[in-house]
Short mmCIF file of C-alpha atoms in Angstrom, two decimals:
data_model
loop_
_atom_site.label_atom_id
_atom_site.label_comp_id
_atom_site.label_asym_id
_atom_site.label_seq_id
_atom_site.Cartn_x
_atom_site.Cartn_y
_atom_site.Cartn_z
CA MET A 29 -4.01 -32.00 -12.97
CA ASN A 30 -2.77 -35.16 -11.30
CA ASP A 31 -0.46 -35.34 -8.26
CA GLU A 32 2.61 -36.06 -10.31
CA LYS A 33 2.07 -33.01 -12.50
CA GLU A 34 1.35 -30.90 -9.45
CA GLU A 35 4.65 -31.99 -7.88
CA LYS A 36 6.46 -31.10 -11.08
CA LEU A 37 4.75 -27.74 -11.21
CA LEU A 38 5.71 -26.95 -7.62
CA SER A 39 9.31 -27.91 -8.30
CA LEU A 40 9.37 -25.51 -11.25
CA LEU A 41 8.45 -22.66 -8.92
CA ALA A 42 11.48 -23.25 -6.68
CA ALA A 43 14.36 -20.78 -6.75
CA ARG A 44 17.49 -22.54 -7.94
CA ARG A 45 20.71 -21.06 -6.69
CA GLY A 46 24.18 -22.42 -6.05
CA GLU A 47 25.79 -22.88 -2.64
CA THR A 48 27.98 -19.82 -3.20
CA PHE A 49 24.86 -17.68 -3.45
CA TRP A 50 23.40 -19.02 -0.20
CA ARG A 51 26.67 -18.57 1.65
CA ARG A 52 26.97 -15.01 0.38
CA GLN A 53 23.38 -14.24 1.31
CA LYS A 54 23.77 -15.65 4.81
CA ALA A 55 26.93 -13.60 5.37
CA GLY A 56 25.11 -10.53 4.08
CA ILE A 57 22.22 -11.03 6.50
CA LEU A 58 24.55 -11.52 9.45
CA ARG A 59 26.52 -8.44 8.48
CA ALA A 60 23.33 -6.41 8.09
CA ALA A 61 22.15 -7.57 11.49
CA VAL A 62 25.32 -6.14 13.00
CA GLU A 63 24.89 -2.88 11.12
CA GLU A 64 21.19 -2.77 11.84
CA ARG A 65 21.30 0.80 12.98
CA GLY A 66 22.41 1.87 9.52
CA PRO A 67 20.14 3.30 6.86
CA ARG A 68 17.28 1.04 5.83
CA ARG A 69 16.02 0.37 2.36
CA THR A 70 13.84 3.24 1.32
CA TRP A 71 10.93 1.13 0.09
CA LEU A 72 10.40 -0.17 3.59
CA LEU A 73 9.28 3.34 4.47
CA ALA A 74 6.47 3.16 1.92
CA PRO A 75 3.62 4.06 4.29
CA ALA A 76 5.43 7.16 5.54
CA ALA A 77 6.41 8.06 1.99
CA ALA A 78 2.79 7.72 0.84
CA LEU A 79 1.69 10.09 3.57
CA ALA A 80 4.41 12.56 2.66
CA ALA A 81 3.42 12.43 -1.03
CA LEU A 82 -0.21 13.13 -0.13
CA LEU A 83 0.84 16.04 2.04
CA VAL A 84 2.90 17.49 -0.79
CA LEU A 85 -0.07 17.19 -3.13
CA VAL A 86 -2.39 18.90 -0.67
CA LEU A 87 0.09 21.70 -0.05
CA ALA A 88 0.74 22.08 -3.75
CA ARG A 89 -2.94 22.74 -4.34
CA GLY A 90 -2.93 25.28 -1.45
CA PRO A 91 -4.62 28.69 -1.65
CA ARG A 92 -5.11 29.56 -5.27
CA GLN A 93 -3.50 32.70 -6.62
CA PRO A 94 -6.11 35.32 -7.62
CA LEU A 95 -6.43 35.72 -11.34
CA PRO A 96 -4.70 38.80 -12.66
CA ASP A 97 -7.10 41.71 -13.24
CA GLU A 98 -8.25 42.53 -16.71
CA PRO A 99 -6.14 45.22 -18.27
CA GLN A 100 -7.62 48.57 -17.31
CA GLY A 101 -6.31 50.69 -20.12
CA VAL A 102 -7.94 50.36 -23.55
CA SER A 103 -6.11 51.74 -26.47
CA ALA A 104 -7.62 54.36 -28.77
CA ALA A 105 -7.09 52.03 -31.70
CA PHE A 106 -9.23 49.41 -30.02
CA ILE A 107 -12.11 51.90 -29.46
CA GLU A 108 -11.93 53.03 -33.05
CA HIS A 109 -12.10 49.43 -34.13
CA LEU A 110 -15.26 48.94 -32.04
CA ASP A 111 -16.82 52.10 -33.57
CA LEU A 112 -16.14 50.79 -37.00
CA LEU A 113 -17.84 47.50 -36.17
CA ALA A 114 -20.89 49.36 -34.80
CA ASP A 115 -21.09 51.38 -38.02
CA MET A 116 -20.99 48.16 -39.99
CA ASP A 117 -23.94 46.80 -37.99
CA VAL A 118 -25.95 49.90 -38.78
CA LEU A 119 -25.02 49.86 -42.43
CA GLU A 120 -26.07 46.26 -42.78
CA ALA A 121 -29.42 46.97 -41.10
CA VAL A 122 -30.37 49.79 -43.53
CA SER A 123 -31.80 48.97 -46.93
CA GLU A 124 -30.11 50.26 -50.07
CA GLU A 125 -33.06 52.56 -50.88
CA GLU A 126 -32.80 54.35 -47.57
CA LEU A 127 -29.14 54.93 -48.18
CA MET B 12 10.87 -29.19 5.88
CA GLU B 13 11.49 -31.14 9.05
CA ASN B 14 14.43 -29.01 10.00
CA VAL B 15 12.08 -26.11 10.62
CA LYS B 16 11.25 -27.44 14.04
CA LYS B 17 14.88 -27.17 15.09
CA THR B 18 14.91 -23.42 15.20
CA GLY B 19 11.78 -22.63 17.13
CA PRO B 20 12.40 -20.24 20.05
CA GLU B 21 12.45 -23.17 22.44
CA GLY B 22 14.89 -24.98 20.16
CA LEU B 23 17.19 -21.98 20.35
CA ALA B 24 17.27 -21.93 24.12
CA GLY B 25 20.75 -22.49 25.46
CA THR B 26 22.38 -21.43 22.20
CA ASP B 27 24.12 -18.10 22.04
CA PRO B 28 22.03 -15.57 20.08
CA GLU B 29 24.45 -15.17 17.17
CA SER B 30 24.71 -18.92 16.60
CA ALA B 31 20.95 -19.31 16.87
CA PHE B 32 20.42 -16.55 14.32
CA ALA B 33 22.97 -18.10 11.97
CA LEU B 34 21.19 -21.45 12.29
CA LEU B 35 17.83 -19.84 11.57
CA ILE B 36 19.21 -18.25 8.42
CA GLU B 37 20.86 -21.47 7.32
CA GLU B 38 17.63 -23.41 7.59
CA GLN B 39 15.14 -20.90 6.26
CA GLN B 40 16.88 -18.58 3.81
CA ARG B 41 16.02 -20.67 0.76
CA LEU B 42 12.33 -20.53 1.52
CA VAL B 43 12.25 -16.84 2.29
CA TYR B 44 14.31 -15.95 -0.75
CA ALA B 45 12.21 -18.11 -3.06
CA VAL B 46 9.02 -16.46 -1.84
CA ALA B 47 10.48 -12.98 -2.25
CA LEU B 48 11.91 -13.75 -5.68
CA ARG B 49 8.74 -15.28 -7.05
CA LEU B 50 6.52 -12.55 -5.64
CA THR B 51 8.66 -9.69 -6.94
CA GLY B 52 10.32 -11.23 -9.99
CA ASN B 53 13.31 -9.11 -9.05
CA THR B 54 16.56 -10.57 -7.77
CA ALA B 55 17.80 -7.44 -6.01
CA ALA B 56 14.47 -6.88 -4.26
CA ALA B 57 14.35 -10.55 -3.27
CA GLU B 58 17.73 -10.29 -1.57
CA ASP B 59 16.68 -7.13 0.26
CA ILE B 60 13.39 -8.67 1.37
CA THR B 61 15.16 -11.82 2.58
CA GLN B 62 17.60 -9.78 4.59
CA GLU B 63 14.92 -7.53 6.08
CA THR B 64 12.72 -10.52 6.89
CA PHE B 65 15.42 -12.18 8.98
CA ILE B 66 16.41 -8.99 10.73
CA ALA B 67 12.77 -8.23 11.55
CA ALA B 68 12.27 -11.80 12.76
CA TRP B 69 15.29 -11.66 14.98
CA ARG B 70 14.31 -8.27 16.37
CA HIS B 71 10.85 -9.56 17.24
CA ILE B 72 11.59 -13.17 18.11
CA LYS B 73 10.46 -12.54 21.67
CA ASP B 74 7.02 -11.56 20.31
CA PHE B 75 6.68 -14.87 18.49
CA ARG B 76 3.95 -16.65 20.39
CA GLY B 77 4.34 -20.02 18.79
CA GLU B 78 0.75 -20.07 17.53
CA SER B 79 2.08 -20.96 14.11
CA SER B 80 5.34 -22.59 13.10
CA LEU B 81 8.42 -20.44 12.83
CA LYS B 82 8.39 -21.09 9.10
CA THR B 83 4.84 -19.79 8.74
CA TRP B 84 5.76 -16.75 10.81
CA LEU B 85 8.76 -16.02 8.59
CA MET B 86 6.62 -16.47 5.48
CA ARG B 87 4.11 -13.99 6.87
CA ILE B 88 6.85 -11.43 7.47
CA ALA B 89 8.25 -12.00 3.97
CA ALA B 90 4.80 -11.70 2.38
CA ASN B 91 4.16 -8.45 4.25
CA LYS B 92 7.51 -7.05 3.19
CA THR B 93 6.76 -8.01 -0.39
CA ARG B 94 3.44 -6.16 -0.19
CA SER B 95 5.32 -3.12 1.11
CA TYR B 96 7.66 -3.43 -1.84
CA TRP B 97 4.74 -3.36 -4.30
CA ARG B 98 3.13 -0.43 -2.50
CA TRP B 99 6.41 1.41 -2.80
CA LYS B 100 6.67 0.56 -6.51
CA ARG B 101 3.12 1.76 -7.15
CA LEU B 102 3.77 4.94 -5.23
CA ARG B 103 6.91 5.65 -7.25
CA SER B 104 5.06 4.94 -10.44
CA TRP B 105 2.16 7.19 -9.33
CA VAL B 106 4.43 10.16 -8.72
CA GLY B 107 6.19 9.50 -12.00
CA LEU B 108 9.39 8.04 -10.62
CA SER B 109 9.64 4.91 -12.68
CA ASP B 110 12.59 2.92 -11.41
CA LYS B 111 12.84 0.40 -14.18
CA GLY B 112 16.27 -1.15 -14.08
CA GLU B 113 17.22 0.78 -10.98
CA ASP B 114 17.19 -2.12 -8.59
CA GLY B 115 17.76 -5.10 -10.79
CA GLU B 116 14.50 -5.15 -12.74
CA GLY B 117 16.30 -6.35 -15.81
CA THR B 118 17.56 -9.60 -14.34
CA ALA B 119 20.81 -10.75 -15.80
CA LEU B 120 21.09 -14.25 -17.20
CA GLU B 121 23.64 -15.29 -14.59
CA ASP B 122 21.33 -14.15 -11.81
CA LEU B 123 18.67 -16.55 -12.95
CA LEU B 124 20.88 -19.56 -12.79
CA PRO B 125 22.73 -21.69 -10.33
CA ASP B 126 26.43 -20.96 -10.05
CA ASP B 127 27.36 -23.61 -12.54
CA PRO B 128 24.42 -24.89 -14.59
CA ALA B 129 26.18 -28.04 -15.66
CA GLY B 130 28.98 -25.81 -16.97
CA ARG B 131 27.59 -25.71 -20.51
CA PRO B 132 26.30 -22.58 -22.26
CA GLU B 133 23.40 -24.39 -23.96
CA GLN B 134 22.26 -25.81 -20.62
CA ALA B 135 22.53 -22.35 -19.15
CA ALA B 136 20.44 -20.85 -21.93
CA LEU B 137 17.74 -23.50 -21.51
CA ALA B 138 17.68 -23.03 -17.76
CA ALA B 139 17.41 -19.27 -18.19
CA GLU B 140 14.56 -19.64 -20.67
CA LEU B 141 12.71 -21.95 -18.27
CA GLU B 142 13.27 -19.48 -15.45
CA ARG B 143 11.84 -16.63 -17.54
CA ARG B 144 8.81 -18.67 -18.54
CA VAL B 145 8.12 -19.71 -14.95
CA GLN B 146 8.42 -16.15 -13.67
CA ALA B 147 6.23 -14.83 -16.48
CA ALA B 148 3.57 -17.42 -15.64
CA ILE B 149 3.66 -16.41 -11.97
CA ASN B 150 3.55 -12.71 -12.83
CA ALA B 151 0.44 -13.31 -14.91
CA LEU B 152 -1.48 -14.53 -11.86
CA PRO B 153 -3.61 -12.14 -9.79
CA PRO B 154 -1.77 -11.10 -6.58
CA ARG B 155 -3.58 -13.43 -4.16
CA GLN B 156 -3.28 -16.46 -6.41
CA ARG B 157 0.40 -15.63 -6.86
CA GLU B 158 0.99 -15.52 -3.10
CA VAL B 159 -0.83 -18.78 -2.53
CA ALA B 160 1.02 -20.56 -5.35
CA VAL B 161 4.42 -19.32 -4.18
CA LEU B 162 3.85 -20.40 -0.59
CA ARG B 163 2.45 -23.73 -1.78
CA ALA B 164 5.66 -24.25 -3.73
CA GLN B 165 7.60 -23.85 -0.49
CA GLY B 166 5.81 -26.82 0.98
CA LEU B 167 3.28 -24.99 3.13
CA GLY B 168 -0.07 -26.67 3.71
CA MET B 169 -3.37 -24.89 3.05
CA ALA B 170 -3.87 -24.01 6.71
CA GLU B 171 -0.32 -22.67 7.01
CA ILE B 172 -0.77 -20.54 3.90
CA GLY B 173 -4.02 -19.22 5.32
CA SER B 174 -2.24 -18.33 8.54
CA ALA B 175 0.64 -16.64 6.72
CA LEU B 176 -1.57 -14.61 4.40
CA GLY B 177 -4.50 -14.00 6.73
CA MET B 178 -6.99 -15.97 4.63
CA ALA B 179 -9.54 -18.64 5.38
CA GLU B 180 -8.43 -22.12 4.39
CA GLY B 181 -11.28 -22.40 1.92
CA THR B 182 -10.17 -19.20 0.22
CA VAL B 183 -6.63 -20.54 -0.02
CA LYS B 184 -7.93 -23.73 -1.65
CA ALA B 185 -9.96 -21.74 -4.17
CA HIS B 186 -6.98 -19.54 -5.05
CA TRP B 187 -4.71 -22.56 -5.39
CA PHE B 188 -7.23 -24.31 -7.61
CA GLU B 189 -7.31 -21.33 -9.98
CA ALA B 190 -3.57 -20.69 -9.83
CA ARG B 191 -2.74 -24.34 -10.53
CA LYS B 192 -5.04 -24.35 -13.53
CA LYS B 193 -3.47 -21.23 -14.99
CA LEU B 194 0.11 -22.29 -14.25
CA GLY B 195 -0.57 -25.71 -15.72
CA SER B 196 -1.83 -24.06 -18.85
CA SER B 197 1.15 -21.67 -19.14
CA LEU B 198 3.82 -24.23 -18.32
CA GLY B 199 2.16 -27.34 -19.71
CA GLU B 200 5.09 -28.22 -21.94
CA TYR B 201 7.38 -28.57 -18.90
CA LEU B 202 5.02 -30.82 -16.93
#
């Protein structure tokens, strides 16, 4: 790229605004300087916010809740179902002649 | 950028603080805003960064040691504030708080243009299209190349850019070489 093209490229990157914009911006900065003690833009607190987010994540993980115990009571129907399955195993293991 | 020398701390001596601050803004706001706008691609964020840059500069003007020019110092503050902005954006995105459109992400046509772009709608549309293409080309650059290109566009020399961004001059040159090549390729039709 030659110098002329480079100059053109650099001029393209400029921010073009009218005088009204610059006057408004200047007034805004001067006003903000006066009200400096007011609330700041939140994104300027990014490092503190990052730390807070990490803390929340760590706390959220916290001590894990113990898993609920297995149900202690087993219904009669369930035991009968198991008996039936055991019988099936035996039946399958015995040849037809023996039966 | 000869006027930069006018508002060094020594140049402000004897002026009342408010007038000196107003003069500093008058002379440097275009540069600071352009850097913030091109590095964020967001008009609202650029205005905030410009404002915060000047307030921070004024608050810490007594700490300015004059090792670099006042312009370079302001650029460094603006670049740091822009990095904070991106960290904040990433953080919000990471925790699932996408703020698309919240702070001016969707830039309006009139925000991209001078107050009166020759007063004709077709001129305005062309200027807006150019603006979008330029910003898209900048956004496509890796962060360091983007910073170097944007500061270069504000008339800073390689050493000044290095000082503002905390880079060796050789690194700045390498980034500018790459950035220029890519921008030239993206915006070739306008060159």
